[in-house]
C-alpha cells in the first residue's frame, strides 16, 4: 500500500470517530438534570482536550493527504500521540489512526523542493 492509502484510511476512520465523539459530547452535556451536572463537568474536562486534539489531527491528516507533505503528516502523528496520552483508557479507538499515520509518514518520499525551517 502507498502512503496516500494509509492516510485515506486514517482520515476516514478518524472522521467517523470524531463524529461519535461529537455526538457523545453533546448528548452528555445537554441532558437537563442536576445529578448529571457533575458528570457533565467531568466529561467536559476529560473529553474536551482529547476531542480538540483529535479534531486538529483529522484536519492535519486530510491536509497531509491532499498536499502530500511529510511535515504535516508528522504533525498529525504527534497530535494523535498526544490524544492517546490524554485518553489512554480509550486507546482502542485511536490507535489504528496513529499507526496508519506513522506508516504513511515512513513511506512518504521527502521532496527536495520542500524547505525545512
Short mmCIF file of N, CA and C in Angstrom, two decimals, residues 3-64:
data_model
loop_
_atom_site.label_atom_id
_atom_site.label_comp_id
_atom_site.label_asym_id
_atom_site.label_seq_id
_atom_site.Cartn_x
_atom_site.Cartn_y
_atom_site.Cartn_z
N UNK A 3 1.51 5.46 0.71
CA UNK A 3 1.28 6.32 1.87
C UNK A 3 -0.07 7.02 1.78
N UNK A 4 -0.50 7.36 0.57
CA UNK A 4 -1.80 8.01 0.41
C UNK A 4 -2.95 7.12 0.84
N UNK A 5 -2.82 5.81 0.61
CA UNK A 5 -3.87 4.88 1.02
C UNK A 5 -3.94 4.78 2.54
N UNK A 6 -2.78 4.79 3.20
CA UNK A 6 -2.78 4.76 4.66
C UNK A 6 -3.39 6.05 5.23
N UNK A 7 -3.06 7.18 4.61
CA UNK A 7 -3.64 8.44 5.07
C UNK A 7 -5.15 8.49 4.84
N UNK A 8 -5.60 7.94 3.71
CA UNK A 8 -7.03 7.90 3.44
C UNK A 8 -7.75 7.03 4.46
N UNK A 9 -7.20 5.87 4.78
CA UNK A 9 -7.80 5.00 5.81
C UNK A 9 -7.84 5.70 7.16
N UNK A 10 -6.72 6.31 7.51
CA UNK A 10 -6.65 7.00 8.79
C UNK A 10 -7.64 8.16 8.86
N UNK A 11 -7.72 8.93 7.79
CA UNK A 11 -8.66 10.05 7.77
C UNK A 11 -10.10 9.61 7.83
N UNK A 12 -10.44 8.54 7.12
CA UNK A 12 -11.82 8.05 7.11
C UNK A 12 -12.22 7.53 8.49
N UNK A 13 -11.36 6.73 9.09
CA UNK A 13 -11.66 6.21 10.43
C UNK A 13 -11.73 7.35 11.44
N UNK A 14 -10.86 8.33 11.28
CA UNK A 14 -10.83 9.46 12.21
C UNK A 14 -12.09 10.32 12.12
N UNK A 15 -12.59 10.51 10.91
CA UNK A 15 -13.83 11.30 10.77
C UNK A 15 -14.99 10.58 11.43
N UNK A 16 -15.08 9.27 11.27
CA UNK A 16 -16.15 8.52 11.94
C UNK A 16 -16.00 8.59 13.45
N UNK A 17 -14.78 8.47 13.95
CA UNK A 17 -14.55 8.55 15.40
C UNK A 17 -14.86 9.96 15.91
N UNK A 18 -14.52 10.97 15.13
CA UNK A 18 -14.78 12.34 15.56
C UNK A 18 -16.28 12.62 15.62
N UNK A 19 -17.05 12.10 14.66
CA UNK A 19 -18.50 12.25 14.73
C UNK A 19 -19.07 11.56 15.96
N UNK A 20 -18.56 10.40 16.30
CA UNK A 20 -19.04 9.72 17.51
C UNK A 20 -18.65 10.50 18.76
N UNK A 21 -17.46 11.12 18.76
CA UNK A 21 -17.08 11.96 19.90
C UNK A 21 -18.00 13.16 20.04
N UNK A 22 -18.31 13.81 18.92
CA UNK A 22 -19.20 14.97 18.99
C UNK A 22 -20.59 14.59 19.47
N UNK A 23 -21.12 13.48 18.98
CA UNK A 23 -22.46 13.08 19.42
C UNK A 23 -22.44 12.69 20.89
N UNK A 24 -21.42 11.98 21.34
CA UNK A 24 -21.32 11.64 22.77
C UNK A 24 -21.19 12.89 23.62
N UNK A 25 -20.40 13.83 23.16
CA UNK A 25 -20.17 15.05 23.94
C UNK A 25 -21.45 15.87 24.05
N UNK A 26 -22.16 16.05 22.95
CA UNK A 26 -23.37 16.88 23.00
C UNK A 26 -24.52 16.18 23.69
N UNK A 27 -24.59 14.86 23.60
CA UNK A 27 -25.63 14.13 24.33
C UNK A 27 -25.35 14.18 25.82
N UNK A 28 -24.10 14.05 26.22
CA UNK A 28 -23.77 14.05 27.65
C UNK A 28 -23.91 15.43 28.27
N UNK A 29 -23.76 16.47 27.50
CA UNK A 29 -23.80 17.82 28.09
C UNK A 29 -25.13 18.54 27.89
N UNK A 30 -26.10 17.93 27.23
CA UNK A 30 -27.38 18.60 27.02
C UNK A 30 -28.53 17.98 27.79
N UNK A 31 -28.28 16.96 28.58
CA UNK A 31 -29.34 16.34 29.37
C UNK A 31 -29.59 17.22 30.59
N UNK A 32 -30.81 17.79 30.73
CA UNK A 32 -31.09 18.70 31.86
C UNK A 32 -31.42 17.93 33.14
N UNK A 33 -30.45 17.73 33.98
CA UNK A 33 -30.66 17.04 35.24
C UNK A 33 -29.55 17.47 36.19
N UNK A 34 -29.92 17.79 37.44
CA UNK A 34 -28.92 18.27 38.39
C UNK A 34 -27.93 17.20 38.83
N UNK A 35 -28.35 15.95 39.07
CA UNK A 35 -27.33 14.94 39.44
C UNK A 35 -26.33 14.69 38.32
N UNK A 36 -26.72 14.96 37.10
CA UNK A 36 -25.80 14.73 35.99
C UNK A 36 -24.89 15.93 35.73
N UNK A 37 -25.05 17.00 36.50
CA UNK A 37 -24.21 18.18 36.27
C UNK A 37 -22.75 17.86 36.56
N UNK A 38 -22.49 17.05 37.57
CA UNK A 38 -21.11 16.66 37.87
C UNK A 38 -20.56 15.80 36.75
N UNK A 39 -21.39 14.90 36.25
CA UNK A 39 -20.97 14.06 35.13
C UNK A 39 -20.64 14.90 33.91
N UNK A 40 -21.45 15.93 33.66
CA UNK A 40 -21.20 16.80 32.52
C UNK A 40 -19.88 17.54 32.67
N UNK A 41 -19.59 18.02 33.86
CA UNK A 41 -18.35 18.76 34.08
C UNK A 41 -17.14 17.84 33.93
N UNK A 42 -17.23 16.64 34.49
CA UNK A 42 -16.11 15.70 34.38
C UNK A 42 -15.92 15.27 32.93
N UNK A 43 -17.01 14.98 32.27
CA UNK A 43 -16.93 14.56 30.88
C UNK A 43 -16.36 15.68 30.02
N UNK A 44 -16.78 16.90 30.27
CA UNK A 44 -16.25 18.03 29.52
C UNK A 44 -14.78 18.28 29.80
N UNK A 45 -14.39 18.12 31.05
CA UNK A 45 -12.98 18.36 31.41
C UNK A 45 -12.06 17.27 30.86
N UNK A 46 -12.55 16.05 30.78
CA UNK A 46 -11.71 14.95 30.30
C UNK A 46 -11.75 14.84 28.78
N UNK A 47 -12.93 14.95 28.21
CA UNK A 47 -13.09 14.68 26.78
C UNK A 47 -12.79 15.87 25.89
N UNK A 48 -12.96 17.09 26.39
CA UNK A 48 -12.78 18.24 25.52
C UNK A 48 -11.35 18.37 24.99
N UNK A 49 -10.30 18.25 25.83
CA UNK A 49 -8.95 18.31 25.25
C UNK A 49 -8.68 17.19 24.25
N UNK A 50 -9.16 15.99 24.56
CA UNK A 50 -9.00 14.87 23.64
C UNK A 50 -9.71 15.14 22.31
N UNK A 51 -10.90 15.68 22.38
CA UNK A 51 -11.66 15.98 21.17
C UNK A 51 -10.98 17.06 20.35
N UNK A 52 -10.42 18.06 21.00
CA UNK A 52 -9.71 19.12 20.29
C UNK A 52 -8.49 18.57 19.57
N UNK A 53 -7.72 17.73 20.24
CA UNK A 53 -6.53 17.15 19.59
C UNK A 53 -6.91 16.20 18.46
N UNK A 54 -7.97 15.43 18.64
CA UNK A 54 -8.40 14.53 17.57
C UNK A 54 -8.90 15.34 16.37
N UNK A 55 -9.66 16.40 16.62
CA UNK A 55 -10.16 17.22 15.52
C UNK A 55 -9.02 17.88 14.76
N UNK A 56 -8.04 18.39 15.49
CA UNK A 56 -6.90 19.01 14.80
C UNK A 56 -6.06 17.98 14.05
N UNK A 57 -5.93 16.78 14.59
CA UNK A 57 -5.17 15.76 13.88
C UNK A 57 -5.92 15.26 12.65
N UNK A 58 -7.25 15.24 12.69
CA UNK A 58 -8.02 14.88 11.50
C UNK A 58 -7.80 15.93 10.40
N UNK A 59 -7.80 17.19 10.79
CA UNK A 59 -7.55 18.26 9.81
C UNK A 59 -6.16 18.11 9.22
N UNK A 60 -5.16 17.86 10.07
CA UNK A 60 -3.80 17.70 9.58
C UNK A 60 -3.66 16.44 8.71
N UNK A 61 -4.39 15.39 9.03
CA UNK A 61 -4.34 14.17 8.21
C UNK A 61 -4.84 14.45 6.81
N UNK A 62 -5.98 15.12 6.70
CA UNK A 62 -6.53 15.38 5.37
C UNK A 62 -5.71 16.40 4.61
N UNK A 63 -5.16 17.40 5.29
CA UNK A 63 -4.29 18.35 4.61
C UNK A 63 -3.03 17.64 4.13
N UNK A 64 -2.48 16.76 4.94
CA UNK A 64 -1.32 15.98 4.54
C UNK A 64 -1.62 15.03 3.39
#
